[in-house]
């Protein structure tokens, strides 16, 4: 019978081998810089700066020193005496902040069926590969709202492997028979001696019922280093046994999670699709709603009035994922049909709208990440979508408060901000759909002052 010691050892082994695989994964990629390359100083010249907020870009220069933007200017920048930055001629391209995805699951690299019997080393290798691919799509930061990614984050931050910054929730809290309870009919319940579910063993979710268990599970995630807590507050599409309109967790249980998060200086976000679950979560002090596709107009108005973030996703509902049941397919179609109304309401009430994708069950699914840009063009202008994916999402990330793993400015091109920067081929502020093809669209990718892709020539040290 699986127990926590065994589970812990599995995860330990998984990440230790992950470190060894790092060099293999990195050397296999064509456009990933040496792992240990220290950030230096770079001067971007001949670029049009889109700073993450403004309506249009302006011609200028950007000076990077270490992992920060040191200065930017409409005119030329004269570096301090003794500083010899590498000059990069942007050829008039648009320079933007790195993209942020507000809703990912970086450890969901296999279907549930495949995960049942997967070698942990194989899983780790795919997670590392997936992280690198996300960075090469221009996503320099990702908010992981369920999954065992603390080790992956640590390895990326330490420079052993290549990937985005990660804001991790750790395992999402779910009630029994909630969205995170993936038992089968034949599995006995926990109170009758049942063991951990697959999602619990792999660190995706943790089942907690009643206030004492919710407190303990919430503290577990905070203890592991969570940047925020994720709680399953309604039925969901990818689960088998909970219809979308179900309310999950009592107000007391939700408040317990909010109290733990507040004690640690951060916030709770909830998986919530329907109006009643969303209102209950907001009244309990939750500050962000994931999904929200089925909320009605009064609830959307409440989200706006309270300044709650709506971290939603479109691309995941474009094509049904492989291997789902008829129940799941019906729920998938129900949510997809509601997406248009939700986006129109969110727009009408000027809701703070996160840019997320929620692609799970494999790297092929995650490869559709950049399509979110194209799909949002149905409701929003290019600059609105770009704001969602940069400065808007950064505002959501900053809600992690004292648990913010990267407390500098993100999602903007401003003095002192982290040097997460993209140079784009073409005119994304006119045609957002070109970002759907990052291989072609992205000329340069910098994260934390390090360059991971560069199609441009460097003119040597600038003087
Ligand atoms: Zn999700």
Short mmCIF file of C-alpha atoms and ligand atoms in Angstrom, two decimals:
data_model
loop_
_atom_site.label_atom_id
_atom_site.label_comp_id
_atom_site.label_asym_id
_atom_site.label_seq_id
_atom_site.Cartn_x
_atom_site.Cartn_y
_atom_site.Cartn_z
CA UNK A 1 0.00 0.00 0.00
CA UNK A 2 1.44 3.38 -0.94
CA UNK A 3 2.36 5.67 1.91
CA UNK A 4 3.91 9.11 2.23
CA UNK A 5 7.48 7.87 2.80
CA UNK A 6 7.32 5.85 -0.39
CA UNK A 7 5.71 8.75 -2.23
CA UNK A 8 8.40 11.12 -0.98
CA UNK A 9 11.22 8.78 -2.05
CA UNK A 10 9.69 8.46 -5.50
CA UNK A 11 9.64 12.21 -5.91
CA UNK A 12 13.21 12.52 -4.58
CA UNK A 13 14.49 9.92 -7.04
CA UNK A 14 12.57 11.54 -9.82
CA UNK A 15 14.17 14.94 -9.38
CA UNK A 16 17.67 13.64 -8.68
CA UNK A 17 17.62 11.83 -11.99
CA UNK A 18 16.03 14.94 -13.45
CA UNK A 19 19.15 16.93 -12.64
CA UNK A 20 21.28 14.38 -14.50
CA UNK A 21 19.00 14.53 -17.51
CA UNK A 22 19.24 18.28 -17.63
CA UNK A 23 22.38 18.52 -19.70
CA UNK A 24 21.06 15.97 -22.17
CA UNK A 25 17.77 17.83 -22.60
CA UNK A 26 19.49 21.17 -23.02
CA UNK A 27 22.08 20.03 -25.52
CA UNK A 28 19.36 18.46 -27.67
CA UNK A 29 17.74 21.86 -28.24
CA UNK A 30 19.09 24.03 -31.00
CA UNK A 31 18.25 27.42 -29.56
CA UNK A 32 19.01 27.13 -25.87
CA UNK A 33 22.04 28.90 -24.48
CA UNK A 34 24.68 27.23 -22.31
CA UNK A 35 23.14 26.46 -18.93
CA UNK A 36 25.67 28.23 -16.78
CA UNK A 37 26.13 31.33 -18.96
CA UNK A 38 26.13 34.26 -16.55
CA UNK A 39 24.01 37.27 -17.46
CA UNK A 40 26.13 40.12 -18.69
CA UNK A 41 25.26 43.51 -20.11
CA UNK A 42 23.29 44.03 -23.32
CA UNK A 43 22.20 47.13 -25.18
CA UNK A 44 19.17 46.69 -27.44
CA UNK A 45 19.38 49.31 -30.18
CA UNK A 46 17.05 50.15 -33.05
CA UNK A 47 13.98 48.64 -31.38
CA UNK A 48 10.40 49.78 -30.90
CA UNK A 49 9.59 49.32 -27.22
CA UNK A 50 6.14 48.08 -26.24
CA UNK A 51 6.32 48.35 -22.47
CA UNK A 52 3.49 46.00 -21.46
CA UNK A 53 0.91 48.75 -20.93
CA UNK A 54 0.94 51.51 -23.58
CA UNK A 55 -1.26 51.62 -26.68
CA UNK A 56 1.65 51.70 -29.11
CA UNK A 57 5.40 51.06 -29.18
CA UNK A 58 7.98 53.84 -29.29
CA UNK A 59 11.45 53.85 -30.81
CA UNK A 60 14.23 53.61 -28.25
CA UNK A 61 17.03 51.67 -26.60
CA UNK A 62 17.07 49.29 -23.62
CA UNK A 63 20.10 48.60 -21.44
CA UNK A 64 20.27 45.32 -19.53
CA UNK A 65 22.77 44.84 -16.72
CA UNK A 66 22.74 41.50 -14.92
CA UNK A 67 19.17 40.24 -14.65
CA UNK A 68 17.51 43.67 -14.67
CA UNK A 69 16.56 46.44 -17.07
CA UNK A 70 18.88 49.22 -15.98
CA UNK A 71 17.62 52.00 -18.24
CA UNK A 72 15.55 52.73 -21.30
CA UNK A 73 15.38 55.78 -23.46
CA UNK A 74 13.69 57.29 -26.49
CA UNK A 75 17.09 58.55 -27.57
CA UNK A 76 20.43 56.75 -27.33
CA UNK A 77 21.77 55.35 -24.08
CA UNK A 78 25.34 56.04 -23.05
CA UNK A 79 26.44 53.18 -20.78
CA UNK A 80 28.36 54.12 -17.64
CA UNK A 81 32.14 54.35 -18.07
CA UNK A 82 33.71 50.91 -17.81
CA UNK A 83 30.50 49.12 -18.81
CA UNK A 84 30.78 47.54 -22.25
CA UNK A 85 27.44 45.93 -23.04
CA UNK A 86 27.00 43.65 -26.04
CA UNK A 87 25.03 45.68 -28.59
CA UNK A 88 22.11 43.98 -30.30
CA UNK A 89 20.66 45.69 -33.35
CA UNK A 90 16.92 44.94 -33.25
CA UNK A 91 16.45 45.99 -36.88
CA UNK A 92 13.41 48.08 -35.93
CA UNK A 93 11.62 45.10 -34.37
CA UNK A 94 9.06 45.37 -31.57
CA UNK A 95 10.55 44.61 -28.14
CA UNK A 96 8.06 43.34 -25.55
CA UNK A 97 8.11 41.85 -22.05
CA UNK A 98 8.30 38.05 -21.90
CA UNK A 99 4.88 36.39 -21.91
CA UNK A 100 3.21 35.03 -18.77
CA UNK A 101 0.81 32.08 -18.75
CA UNK A 102 -1.46 32.29 -15.69
CA UNK A 103 -2.81 28.74 -15.81
CA UNK A 104 -0.57 25.76 -16.57
CA UNK A 105 0.11 22.26 -15.25
CA UNK A 106 3.74 21.61 -16.11
CA UNK A 107 3.77 18.14 -14.56
CA UNK A 108 0.80 16.91 -16.61
CA UNK A 109 2.99 15.43 -19.32
CA UNK A 110 1.09 12.16 -19.79
CA UNK A 111 -2.52 11.07 -20.12
CA UNK A 112 -4.03 9.61 -16.93
CA UNK A 113 -3.83 6.18 -18.54
CA UNK A 114 -0.14 6.54 -19.40
CA UNK A 115 0.62 8.00 -15.96
CA UNK A 116 -0.72 4.88 -14.22
CA UNK A 117 2.42 2.94 -15.10
CA UNK A 118 4.95 5.59 -16.04
CA UNK A 119 8.59 5.44 -15.00
CA UNK A 120 9.22 8.53 -12.80
CA UNK A 121 12.44 9.25 -14.70
CA UNK A 122 10.51 9.37 -17.97
CA UNK A 123 8.01 11.76 -16.39
CA UNK A 124 10.83 14.01 -15.13
CA UNK A 125 12.50 14.05 -18.54
CA UNK A 126 9.26 15.14 -20.19
CA UNK A 127 8.66 17.85 -17.57
CA UNK A 128 12.11 19.27 -18.24
CA UNK A 129 11.55 19.15 -21.99
CA UNK A 130 8.14 20.80 -21.59
CA UNK A 131 9.61 23.61 -19.50
CA UNK A 132 12.24 24.32 -22.14
CA UNK A 133 9.64 24.31 -24.92
CA UNK A 134 7.43 26.79 -23.02
CA UNK A 135 10.38 29.16 -22.68
CA UNK A 136 11.09 28.85 -26.41
CA UNK A 137 7.45 29.84 -27.06
CA UNK A 138 8.27 33.10 -25.27
CA UNK A 139 6.65 32.25 -21.94
CA UNK A 140 9.26 33.45 -19.47
CA UNK A 141 6.91 32.98 -16.48
CA UNK A 142 4.22 30.39 -15.77
CA UNK A 143 1.74 30.10 -12.92
CA UNK A 144 1.33 26.40 -12.16
CA UNK A 145 -2.05 25.87 -10.50
CA UNK A 146 -1.75 22.16 -9.61
CA UNK A 147 1.18 19.80 -9.85
CA UNK A 148 4.42 18.68 -8.23
CA UNK A 149 6.68 21.30 -9.77
CA UNK A 150 8.61 22.58 -6.75
CA UNK A 151 11.66 20.49 -7.74
CA UNK A 152 11.42 21.59 -11.38
CA UNK A 153 11.23 25.23 -10.29
CA UNK A 154 14.23 24.79 -8.02
CA UNK A 155 16.31 23.20 -10.81
CA UNK A 156 15.35 25.97 -13.27
CA UNK A 157 16.07 28.76 -10.79
CA UNK A 158 19.45 27.19 -9.98
CA UNK A 159 20.32 27.05 -13.68
CA UNK A 160 20.56 23.24 -13.93
CA UNK A 161 17.77 23.12 -16.50
CA UNK A 162 16.09 25.62 -18.79
CA UNK A 163 12.54 26.87 -18.33
CA UNK A 164 10.26 29.71 -17.24
CA UNK A 165 9.98 31.24 -13.79
CA UNK A 166 7.34 29.24 -11.93
CA UNK A 167 4.68 30.42 -9.49
CA UNK A 168 3.60 27.09 -8.01
CA UNK A 169 0.47 26.19 -6.05
CA UNK A 170 1.68 22.63 -5.44
CA UNK A 171 -1.10 20.09 -5.01
CA UNK A 172 -4.60 21.51 -5.41
CA UNK A 173 -6.97 20.86 -2.52
CA UNK A 174 -10.06 18.84 -3.41
CA UNK A 175 -12.90 17.43 -1.37
CA UNK A 176 -13.82 13.75 -1.69
CA UNK A 177 -15.76 13.39 -4.97
CA UNK A 178 -14.45 16.81 -5.99
CA UNK A 179 -12.67 17.85 -9.17
CA UNK A 180 -9.35 16.52 -7.85
CA UNK A 181 -10.64 13.13 -6.71
CA UNK A 182 -9.67 10.74 -9.50
CA UNK A 183 -10.56 7.44 -7.81
CA UNK A 184 -12.30 4.72 -9.77
CA UNK A 185 -15.61 3.11 -8.78
CA UNK A 186 -13.77 0.10 -7.42
CA UNK A 187 -11.36 2.06 -5.20
CA UNK A 188 -12.43 2.04 -1.55
CA UNK A 189 -12.84 5.46 0.08
CA UNK A 190 -10.09 6.77 2.34
CA UNK A 191 -12.21 6.36 5.48
CA UNK A 192 -12.51 2.64 4.66
CA UNK A 193 -8.78 2.19 4.15
CA UNK A 194 -8.36 3.34 0.56
CA UNK A 195 -4.92 4.58 -0.44
CA UNK A 196 -3.72 7.63 -2.29
CA UNK A 197 -5.18 8.33 -5.72
CA UNK A 198 -2.97 8.62 -8.81
CA UNK A 199 -3.23 12.42 -8.72
CA UNK A 200 -2.27 12.41 -5.04
CA UNK A 201 0.71 10.13 -5.66
CA UNK A 202 1.94 12.40 -8.45
CA UNK A 203 1.43 15.58 -6.41
CA UNK A 204 -1.35 17.00 -8.59
CA UNK A 205 -4.03 17.11 -5.92
CA UNK A 206 -4.56 16.33 -2.27
CA UNK A 207 -7.90 15.21 -0.88
CA UNK A 208 -8.96 17.06 2.27
CA UNK A 209 -12.40 16.99 3.92
CA UNK A 210 -13.53 19.16 6.81
CA UNK A 211 -11.84 22.18 8.32
CA UNK A 212 -9.00 20.35 10.16
CA UNK A 213 -7.94 18.45 7.02
CA UNK A 214 -8.17 21.56 4.85
CA UNK A 215 -5.99 23.46 7.32
CA UNK A 216 -3.39 20.67 7.31
CA UNK A 217 -3.39 20.24 3.52
CA UNK A 218 -3.14 24.00 2.98
CA UNK A 219 -0.23 24.23 5.43
CA UNK A 220 1.46 21.31 3.64
CA UNK A 221 1.53 23.26 0.37
CA UNK A 222 2.72 26.45 2.03
CA UNK A 223 5.44 24.46 3.77
CA UNK A 224 6.63 23.09 0.44
CA UNK A 225 7.01 26.64 -0.89
CA UNK A 226 3.69 27.40 -2.61
CA UNK A 227 3.29 30.92 -4.00
CA UNK A 228 -0.51 30.66 -3.57
CA UNK A 229 -3.10 28.00 -2.78
CA UNK A 230 -5.39 26.35 -5.33
CA UNK A 231 -8.72 24.92 -4.17
CA UNK A 232 -11.27 23.02 -6.26
CA UNK A 233 -14.57 24.84 -5.58
CA UNK A 234 -16.84 23.44 -8.30
CA UNK A 235 -17.30 20.58 -10.69
CA UNK A 236 -14.98 20.44 -13.68
CA UNK A 237 -14.73 19.09 -17.19
CA UNK A 238 -11.74 16.75 -16.92
CA UNK A 239 -13.12 14.85 -13.92
CA UNK A 240 -15.50 11.94 -14.20
CA UNK A 241 -17.85 12.21 -11.24
CA UNK A 242 -18.63 15.88 -10.58
CA UNK A 243 -21.10 17.74 -12.79
CA UNK A 244 -20.09 21.33 -13.60
CA UNK A 245 -22.85 22.92 -11.51
CA UNK A 246 -21.82 21.17 -8.28
CA UNK A 247 -20.59 23.31 -5.37
CA UNK A 248 -17.47 21.89 -3.77
CA UNK A 249 -16.32 22.74 -0.25
CA UNK A 250 -18.44 24.47 2.40
CA UNK A 251 -17.95 28.16 3.21
CA UNK A 252 -16.16 27.08 6.41
CA UNK A 253 -13.70 24.88 4.48
CA UNK A 254 -13.03 27.64 1.93
CA UNK A 255 -12.45 30.16 4.73
CA UNK A 256 -10.00 27.74 6.37
CA UNK A 257 -7.87 27.68 3.22
CA UNK A 258 -8.09 31.48 2.91
CA UNK A 259 -6.95 31.84 6.54
CA UNK A 260 -3.88 29.68 5.96
CA UNK A 261 -2.97 31.58 2.80
CA UNK A 262 -3.43 34.92 4.56
CA UNK A 263 -1.26 33.76 7.46
CA UNK A 264 1.50 33.06 4.97
CA UNK A 265 0.99 36.42 3.25
CA UNK A 266 -0.60 35.14 0.05
CA UNK A 267 -4.01 34.28 -1.47
CA UNK A 268 -6.30 31.47 -2.58
CA UNK A 269 -7.42 30.89 -6.13
CA UNK A 270 -10.26 28.50 -6.94
CA UNK A 271 -11.19 26.23 -9.77
CA UNK A 272 -14.78 27.44 -10.25
CA UNK A 273 -17.06 27.26 -13.29
CA UNK A 274 -20.53 28.17 -12.04
CA UNK A 275 -22.13 31.22 -10.44
CA UNK A 276 -23.00 29.76 -7.04
CA UNK A 277 -19.53 28.31 -6.45
CA UNK A 278 -17.92 31.55 -7.59
CA UNK A 279 -20.06 33.69 -5.24
CA UNK A 280 -19.40 31.36 -2.34
CA UNK A 281 -15.65 31.52 -2.97
CA UNK A 282 -15.64 35.32 -3.23
CA UNK A 283 -17.59 35.63 0.04
CA UNK A 284 -14.99 33.35 1.68
CA UNK A 285 -12.19 35.74 0.72
CA UNK A 286 -10.84 34.04 -2.41
CA UNK A 287 -9.12 36.56 -4.70
CA UNK A 288 -8.92 34.75 -8.04
CA UNK A 289 -11.32 32.56 -10.03
CA UNK A 290 -9.90 30.01 -12.49
CA UNK A 291 -12.11 29.25 -15.54
CA UNK A 292 -15.49 30.88 -14.67
CA UNK A 293 -17.02 29.92 -18.02
CA UNK A 294 -20.58 29.48 -16.71
CA UNK A 295 -20.92 32.53 -14.46
CA UNK A 296 -24.03 34.67 -15.00
CA UNK A 297 -24.16 38.45 -15.37
CA UNK A 298 -24.71 39.39 -11.69
CA UNK A 299 -21.77 37.16 -10.73
CA UNK A 300 -19.52 38.70 -13.37
CA UNK A 301 -20.50 42.13 -12.02
CA UNK A 302 -19.57 40.95 -8.51
CA UNK A 303 -16.16 39.73 -9.79
CA UNK A 304 -15.57 43.19 -11.25
CA UNK A 305 -16.80 45.12 -8.21
CA UNK A 306 -14.62 43.18 -5.79
CA UNK A 307 -11.53 43.46 -7.99
CA UNK A 308 -11.29 39.67 -8.27
CA UNK A 309 -9.07 38.23 -11.03
CA UNK A 310 -10.69 35.93 -13.59
CA UNK A 311 -7.93 33.60 -14.80
CA UNK A 312 -9.60 31.92 -17.73
CA UNK A 313 -8.55 29.89 -20.77
CA UNK A 314 -9.88 29.34 -24.27
CA UNK A 315 -7.47 27.08 -26.15
CA UNK A 316 -8.04 24.09 -23.89
CA UNK A 317 -11.67 24.03 -25.07
CA UNK A 318 -10.87 24.13 -28.76
CA UNK A 319 -10.31 20.41 -29.31
CA UNK A 320 -11.40 17.60 -26.96
CA UNK A 321 -8.31 15.99 -25.38
CA UNK A 322 -7.46 12.38 -26.23
CA UNK A 323 -8.82 9.48 -24.24
CA UNK A 324 -11.71 11.21 -22.47
CA UNK A 325 -14.96 9.49 -21.52
CA UNK A 326 -18.42 10.37 -22.83
CA UNK A 327 -19.20 12.13 -19.52
CA UNK A 328 -16.10 14.26 -19.85
CA UNK A 329 -16.82 15.03 -23.49
CA UNK A 330 -20.34 16.25 -22.66
CA UNK A 331 -18.95 18.59 -19.99
CA UNK A 332 -16.23 19.76 -22.36
CA UNK A 333 -18.84 20.78 -24.94
CA UNK A 334 -20.98 22.46 -22.26
CA UNK A 335 -18.06 24.66 -21.20
CA UNK A 336 -16.95 25.40 -24.74
CA UNK A 337 -20.43 26.61 -25.66
CA UNK A 338 -20.38 29.03 -22.69
CA UNK A 339 -17.03 30.62 -23.50
CA UNK A 340 -18.33 33.35 -25.80
CA UNK A 341 -20.88 34.64 -23.28
CA UNK A 342 -18.28 34.65 -20.50
CA UNK A 343 -15.77 36.65 -22.53
CA UNK A 344 -18.43 39.17 -23.57
CA UNK A 345 -19.47 39.67 -19.94
CA UNK A 346 -15.86 39.95 -18.77
CA UNK A 347 -15.30 42.60 -21.40
CA UNK A 348 -18.53 44.46 -20.56
CA UNK A 349 -17.58 44.79 -16.87
CA UNK A 350 -13.85 45.40 -17.41
CA UNK A 351 -12.92 42.38 -15.30
CA UNK A 352 -9.23 41.82 -14.60
CA UNK A 353 -8.73 38.97 -17.04
CA UNK A 354 -5.83 36.55 -16.78
CA UNK A 355 -4.27 34.95 -19.86
CA UNK A 356 -4.03 31.19 -19.33
CA UNK A 357 -4.13 27.97 -21.30
CA UNK A 358 -4.69 24.95 -18.97
CA UNK A 359 -3.33 22.43 -21.50
CA UNK A 360 -2.77 19.03 -19.90
CA UNK A 361 -2.06 15.36 -20.69
CA UNK A 362 1.12 15.70 -22.76
CA UNK A 363 3.66 17.91 -24.52
CA UNK A 364 1.68 17.70 -27.78
CA UNK A 365 -1.24 19.36 -26.00
CA UNK A 366 1.01 21.99 -24.41
CA UNK A 367 2.43 22.79 -27.86
CA UNK A 368 -0.88 24.56 -28.61
CA UNK A 369 -0.13 27.17 -25.91
CA UNK A 370 0.48 30.10 -28.26
CA UNK A 371 -2.84 29.53 -30.04
CA UNK A 372 -4.50 31.29 -27.08
CA UNK A 373 -3.35 34.59 -28.64
CA UNK A 374 -5.24 33.88 -31.86
CA UNK A 375 -8.41 32.61 -30.19
CA UNK A 376 -8.75 35.72 -27.98
CA UNK A 377 -8.81 37.95 -31.06
CA UNK A 378 -12.51 37.12 -31.31
CA UNK A 379 -13.14 39.40 -28.29
CA UNK A 380 -10.09 41.59 -27.81
CA UNK A 381 -7.73 43.83 -29.75
CA UNK A 382 -4.07 42.82 -30.09
CA UNK A 383 -2.92 45.32 -27.46
CA UNK A 384 -5.59 44.15 -25.01
CA UNK A 385 -4.46 40.53 -25.44
CA UNK A 386 -0.80 41.48 -25.08
CA UNK A 387 -1.58 43.39 -21.86
CA UNK A 388 -3.39 40.32 -20.49
CA UNK A 389 -0.33 38.15 -21.22
CA UNK A 390 2.18 40.61 -19.71
CA UNK A 391 1.42 43.44 -17.26
CA UNK A 392 -2.09 42.10 -16.50
CA UNK A 393 -0.90 38.64 -15.54
CA UNK A 394 1.99 40.22 -13.62
CA UNK A 395 -0.55 42.00 -11.42
CA UNK A 396 -2.07 38.60 -10.65
CA UNK A 397 1.36 37.13 -9.85
CA UNK A 398 2.12 40.00 -7.48
CA UNK A 399 -0.84 38.94 -5.32
CA UNK A 400 1.51 36.25 -3.95
CA UNK A 401 2.75 39.03 -1.64
CA UNK A 402 5.26 37.73 0.88
CA UNK A 403 5.33 34.35 -0.90
CA UNK A 404 6.27 35.90 -4.25
CA UNK A 405 9.32 33.95 -5.44
CA UNK A 406 10.32 36.73 -7.88
CA UNK A 407 9.40 39.96 -6.12
CA UNK A 408 10.78 42.34 -8.76
CA UNK A 409 8.71 43.86 -11.56
CA UNK A 410 7.52 41.37 -14.21
CA UNK A 411 5.53 41.77 -17.42
CA UNK A 412 6.77 45.30 -18.12
CA UNK A 413 9.68 47.05 -19.80
CA UNK A 414 10.58 49.54 -17.09
CA UNK A 415 13.71 50.51 -15.24
CA UNK A 416 14.45 47.97 -12.54
CA UNK A 417 12.18 45.25 -14.00
CA UNK A 418 13.47 41.71 -14.53
CA UNK A 419 15.15 41.37 -17.92
CA UNK A 420 12.52 39.06 -19.48
CA UNK A 421 12.39 40.29 -23.06
CA UNK A 422 11.23 39.25 -26.53
CA UNK A 423 12.05 40.67 -29.95
CA UNK A 424 9.28 39.96 -32.42
CA UNK A 425 9.34 39.55 -36.19
CA UNK A 426 6.35 41.33 -37.71
CA UNK A 427 3.73 43.57 -36.15
CA UNK A 428 2.01 41.82 -33.22
CA UNK A 429 0.09 45.01 -32.31
CA UNK A 430 -1.57 44.83 -35.71
CA UNK A 431 -1.76 41.06 -36.14
CA UNK A 432 -1.80 39.10 -32.90
CA UNK A 433 -2.17 35.78 -34.73
CA UNK A 434 1.48 35.78 -35.79
CA UNK A 435 2.35 34.91 -32.17
CA UNK A 436 0.69 31.56 -32.70
CA UNK A 437 3.89 30.50 -34.46
CA UNK A 438 6.68 31.42 -32.03
CA UNK A 439 9.35 29.57 -34.06
CA UNK A 440 8.88 32.19 -36.77
CA UNK A 441 7.63 35.14 -34.72
CA UNK A 442 10.26 35.29 -31.98
CA UNK A 443 13.65 36.60 -33.06
CA UNK A 444 15.10 36.75 -29.57
CA UNK A 445 14.16 35.37 -26.15
CA UNK A 446 15.80 36.66 -22.97
CA UNK A 447 14.91 35.53 -19.47
CA UNK A 448 16.54 36.91 -16.33
CA UNK A 449 19.19 38.62 -18.42
CA UNK A 450 20.19 35.43 -20.26
CA UNK A 451 19.56 34.84 -23.95
CA UNK A 452 17.95 31.51 -24.91
CA UNK A 453 17.23 32.21 -28.56
CA UNK A 454 18.80 34.75 -30.87
CA UNK A 455 18.35 35.07 -34.66
CA UNK A 456 20.04 38.47 -34.70
CA UNK A 457 23.67 39.37 -34.96
CA UNK A 458 25.49 41.01 -32.10
CA UNK A 459 27.72 43.91 -33.13
CA UNK A 460 30.24 43.38 -30.33
CA UNK A 461 30.72 45.70 -27.39
CA UNK A 462 28.97 49.07 -27.64
CA UNK A 463 30.88 52.22 -26.87
ZN1 LIG B 1 -6.21 23.65 -14.70
#
